[in-house]
Tab-separated table of C-alpha atoms and ligand atoms in Angstrom:
chain	number	residue	atom	x	y	z
A	448	MET	CA	-0.020	-0.067	-0.024
A	449	ASN	CA	1.346	3.447	-1.048
A	450	TYR	CA	-0.171	5.331	1.901
A	451	GLU	CA	1.261	8.735	0.957
A	452	LYS	CA	-0.346	8.583	-2.450
A	453	LEU	CA	-3.665	7.387	-1.044
A	454	GLU	CA	-3.690	10.152	1.657
A	455	LYS	CA	-2.919	12.883	-0.700
A	456	ASN	CA	-5.656	11.757	-3.099
A	457	LEU	CA	-8.331	11.382	-0.620
A	458	LYS	CA	-7.503	14.630	0.971
A	459	ALA	CA	-7.735	16.318	-2.422
A	460	ASN	CA	-11.192	14.760	-2.833
A	461	GLY	CA	-12.604	16.304	0.508
A	462	PHE	CA	-11.902	13.460	2.922
A	463	ALA	CA	-10.139	13.365	6.212
A	464	VAL	CA	-7.549	10.702	6.664
A	465	SER	CA	-6.009	9.034	9.758
A	466	HIS	CA	-3.368	6.167	9.727
A	467	PHE	CA	-2.641	3.394	12.403
A	468	LYS	CA	-0.206	0.391	12.549
A	469	THR	CA	-2.960	-1.960	13.866
A	470	GLY	CA	-6.566	-2.517	13.898
A	471	LYS	CA	-6.695	-2.186	17.647
A	472	GLU	CA	-5.243	1.192	17.573
A	473	ALA	CA	-7.790	2.252	14.926
A	474	ALA	CA	-10.703	0.853	17.044
A	475	GLU	CA	-9.502	2.714	20.109
A	476	TYR	CA	-9.209	5.849	18.037
A	477	LEU	CA	-12.746	5.492	16.696
A	478	ASN	CA	-14.079	4.587	20.026
A	479	ALA	CA	-12.543	7.764	21.653
A	480	LYS	CA	-13.794	9.845	18.766
A	481	ILE	CA	-17.397	8.723	18.611
A	482	ASP	CA	-19.192	9.448	21.852
A	483	GLY	CA	-22.935	9.986	22.805
A	484	LYS	CA	-24.176	9.536	19.267
A	485	SER	CA	-26.451	7.262	17.241
A	486	VAL	CA	-24.014	5.047	15.238
A	487	GLY	CA	-25.334	3.010	12.308
A	488	ILE	CA	-22.945	0.286	10.923
A	489	GLY	CA	-22.841	-1.416	7.563
A	490	GLY	CA	-22.102	-5.043	7.195
A	491	SER	CA	-18.272	-5.348	7.908
A	492	MET	CA	-16.110	-8.288	8.859
A	493	SER	CA	-13.459	-5.734	9.905
A	494	ILE	CA	-15.749	-4.200	12.360
A	495	LYS	CA	-16.817	-7.386	13.747
A	496	GLU	CA	-13.255	-8.855	14.033
A	497	LEU	CA	-12.200	-5.894	16.025
A	498	GLY	CA	-15.216	-5.903	18.366
A	499	LEU	CA	-15.831	-2.228	17.676
A	500	SER	CA	-19.611	-2.390	17.997
A	501	ASP	CA	-19.309	-3.645	21.525
A	502	MET	CA	-16.902	-0.976	22.331
A	503	LEU	CA	-19.033	1.842	20.878
A	504	ARG	CA	-22.233	0.390	22.377
A	505	SER	CA	-21.186	1.164	25.913
A	506	HIS	CA	-21.412	4.941	25.472
A	507	ASN	CA	-23.355	5.356	21.960
A	508	ASN	CA	-26.746	4.111	20.492
A	509	VAL	CA	-25.379	1.541	18.149
A	510	ILE	CA	-27.824	0.315	15.343
A	511	TRP	CA	-26.358	-2.667	13.462
A	512	HIS	CA	-28.396	-5.144	11.439
A	513	TRP	CA	-25.780	-7.821	12.227
A	514	GLU	CA	-26.845	-7.546	15.820
A	515	GLY	CA	-30.451	-7.598	15.182
A	516	ASP	CA	-31.310	-4.052	14.511
A	517	ASN	CA	-33.402	-2.751	11.649
A	518	PRO	CA	-30.995	-1.394	8.885
A	519	LYS	CA	-33.676	1.287	8.121
A	520	ASP	CA	-33.063	2.681	11.635
A	521	ALA	CA	-29.334	3.054	10.941
A	522	MET	CA	-30.184	5.404	7.963
A	523	GLN	CA	-31.136	7.979	10.408
A	524	SER	CA	-27.986	7.835	12.535
A	525	ASP	CA	-25.605	10.695	13.419
A	526	VAL	CA	-22.569	8.666	12.576
A	527	TYR	CA	-22.169	5.870	9.936
A	528	LEU	CA	-19.383	3.362	10.157
A	529	LEU	CA	-18.511	1.079	7.231
A	530	THR	CA	-15.682	-0.630	5.228
A	531	PRO	CA	-15.063	-0.309	1.530
A	532	ASN	CA	-15.038	-3.402	-0.585
A	533	GLY	CA	-12.137	-1.759	-2.532
A	534	LEU	CA	-10.225	1.546	-2.441
A	535	SER	CA	-7.649	2.759	-5.091
A	536	GLU	CA	-4.732	4.784	-4.161
A	537	ASN	CA	-6.147	7.327	-6.687
A	538	GLY	CA	-9.110	7.610	-4.271
A	539	GLU	CA	-11.909	5.698	-5.848
A	540	ILE	CA	-14.156	3.849	-3.300
A	541	VAL	CA	-15.739	0.743	-4.661
A	542	ASN	CA	-18.736	-0.868	-2.981
A	543	ILE	CA	-20.944	-3.792	-4.262
A	544	ASP	CA	-24.113	-4.316	-2.345
A	545	GLY	CA	-27.248	-6.463	-2.152
A	546	THR	CA	-29.628	-4.715	0.151
A	547	CYS	CA	-27.825	-1.332	-0.550
A	548	ASN	CA	-28.314	0.039	2.852
A	549	ARG	CA	-24.408	0.434	3.137
A	550	ILE	CA	-24.197	2.115	-0.292
A	551	SER	CA	-27.189	4.481	0.476
A	552	SER	CA	-25.459	5.626	3.725
A	553	ALA	CA	-22.170	6.076	2.077
A	554	LEU	CA	-23.761	8.513	-0.309
A	555	PHE	CA	-26.217	10.776	1.559
A	556	GLY	CA	-27.700	11.793	4.944
A	557	HIS	CA	-25.290	11.212	7.834
A	558	PRO	CA	-23.378	14.137	9.300
A	559	GLU	CA	-20.344	11.921	9.888
A	560	VAL	CA	-19.197	8.878	8.015
A	561	TYR	CA	-16.113	6.805	8.898
A	562	TYR	CA	-14.446	4.125	6.646
A	563	LEU	CA	-12.244	1.572	8.401
A	564	VAL	CA	-9.848	0.443	5.828
A	565	GLY	CA	-7.389	-2.528	6.180
A	566	SER	CA	-4.361	-2.676	3.925
A	567	ASN	CA	-5.976	-5.564	2.059
A	568	LYS	CA	-8.699	-3.244	0.613
A	569	VAL	CA	-6.230	-0.851	-1.009
A	570	LYS	CA	-5.221	-1.399	-4.608
A	571	GLU	CA	-3.091	0.552	-7.024
A	572	ASN	CA	-5.902	1.682	-9.374
A	573	TYR	CA	-9.526	1.471	-9.923
A	574	GLU	CA	-9.549	-1.717	-12.094
A	575	GLU	CA	-7.815	-3.567	-9.275
A	576	ALA	CA	-10.084	-2.256	-6.683
A	577	LEU	CA	-13.037	-3.297	-8.567
A	578	TRP	CA	-11.563	-6.677	-9.429
A	579	TYR	CA	-10.944	-7.327	-5.706
A	580	ALA	CA	-14.457	-6.255	-4.682
A	581	GLN	CA	-15.934	-8.556	-7.335
A	582	ASN	CA	-13.727	-11.631	-7.320
A	583	VAL	CA	-12.677	-11.723	-3.613
A	584	VAL	CA	-15.027	-9.801	-1.301
A	585	SER	CA	-18.380	-10.688	-2.993
A	586	PRO	CA	-17.819	-14.459	-3.499
A	587	LYS	CA	-16.595	-14.637	0.159
A	588	ASN	CA	-19.656	-12.840	1.542
A	589	ALA	CA	-21.838	-15.107	-0.715
A	590	MET	CA	-20.306	-18.103	1.036
A	591	ARG	CA	-20.645	-16.445	4.431
A	592	LEU	CA	-24.348	-15.983	3.710
A	593	ASN	CA	-24.843	-19.495	2.282
A	594	ARG	CA	-26.231	-18.162	-1.021
A	595	LYS	CA	-27.024	-20.359	-3.852
A	596	THR	CA	-24.697	-18.728	-6.245
A	597	PRO	CA	-21.860	-20.341	-8.388
A	598	CYS	CA	-19.282	-18.139	-6.431
A	599	ALA	CA	-20.450	-19.436	-3.000
A	600	VAL	CA	-19.262	-23.068	-3.954
A	601	LYS	CA	-15.547	-22.278	-3.988
A	602	GLY	CA	-15.392	-18.690	-3.190
A	603	ASP	CA	-12.892	-18.456	-5.917
A	604	LYS	CA	-14.128	-15.700	-8.327
A	605	CYS	CA	-17.373	-13.871	-9.649
A	606	TYR	CA	-19.099	-15.947	-12.314
A	607	HIS	CA	-21.408	-12.820	-13.228
A	608	CYS	CA	-24.368	-14.921	-12.298
A	609	SER	CA	-28.083	-13.870	-12.520
A	610	SER	CA	-29.079	-15.871	-9.587
A	611	PRO	CA	-32.091	-14.676	-7.652
A	612	GLU	CA	-29.791	-15.148	-4.445
A	613	SER	CA	-26.988	-12.877	-5.982
A	614	ILE	CA	-25.683	-10.411	-3.380
A	615	CYS	CA	-24.449	-8.003	-6.165
A	616	CYS	CA	-27.421	-5.750	-6.919
A	617	ALA	CA	-25.489	-2.478	-7.167
A	618	LEU	CA	-21.923	-1.144	-7.694
A	619	SER	CA	-21.058	2.374	-6.491
A	620	VAL	CA	-17.947	4.260	-7.119
A	621	ILE	CA	-17.414	7.400	-4.925
A	622	TRP	CA	-14.912	9.993	-6.411
A	623	ARG	CA	-15.321	12.791	-3.914
A	624	LYS	CA	-16.948	13.447	-0.627
A	625	PRO	CA	-20.722	13.824	-1.329
A	626	PHE	CA	-22.285	17.137	-0.529
A	627	GLY	CA	-24.956	15.263	1.569
A	628	ILE	CA	-22.313	14.187	4.145
A	629	GLU	CA	-20.708	16.867	6.366
A	630	TYR	CA	-17.637	15.010	7.531
A	631	CYS	CA	-16.056	11.968	6.163
A	632	GLU	CA	-12.894	10.254	7.437
A	633	PHE	CA	-10.780	7.176	6.153
A	634	VAL	CA	-9.051	5.339	9.061
A	635	VAL	CA	-6.447	3.356	7.348
A	636	VAL	CA	-4.793	0.593	9.045
A	637	ASP	CA	-1.376	-1.215	8.036
A	638	GLU	CA	-2.811	-4.625	8.853
A	639	GLU	CA	-5.307	-6.861	6.733
A	640	LEU	CA	-8.632	-6.545	8.050
A	641	GLY	CA	-11.721	-8.586	7.204
A	642	PHE	CA	-11.857	-9.459	3.435
B	144	LIG	S1	-22.593	-11.684	-9.363
B	144	LIG	FE1	-23.122	-13.698	-8.584
B	144	LIG	S2	-21.276	-14.989	-8.864
B	144	LIG	FE2	-20.698	-12.806	-9.017
B	144	LIG	S3	-19.937	-12.504	-6.904
B	144	LIG	FE3	-22.069	-11.720	-7.189
B	144	LIG	S4	-23.268	-13.432	-6.346
B	144	LIG	FE4	-21.168	-14.203	-6.814
């Protein structure tokens, strides 16, 4: 990961950026920064692995569909927390979604949005970030969700299926901080997080 290039391009596109050696340090930073707020969370193995929702829940109102909450309630939260499926060093943010709650919240409506980004998500250019999102992240998510899709058998690549159980309903590419979000920060970690 060329962090200097990533930081320069994200800042030029209107985003704040912070950088940590470990996921634990990044989780502690977010837990200290987000206090007394309603916090919506998008599906994210990185956030789950770090136990960040438990940390935040002790002093915030956390709304996470992975913990039984209604994803529609998360759309009204002060803060939204997610991970990108892929991120290019040029600053393109790539997400593929099924329900599309995560994509929606990344685009509009929350005063504050934070992306937690492991080094495995950062790729040299848009094509590599999209390839990673399509051929690594989506098949692994389809496997995790026990979907009846060709990719879920081996989790090896995207077969560009038209299965009714496909989790790939929309692709979003964000180039700059959307006007409808007041503050958006990338919390970049030198370790691999999630997939
Ligand atoms: S389009 Fe189908 S095969 Fe490709 S990753 Fe999505 S669910 Fe899997």
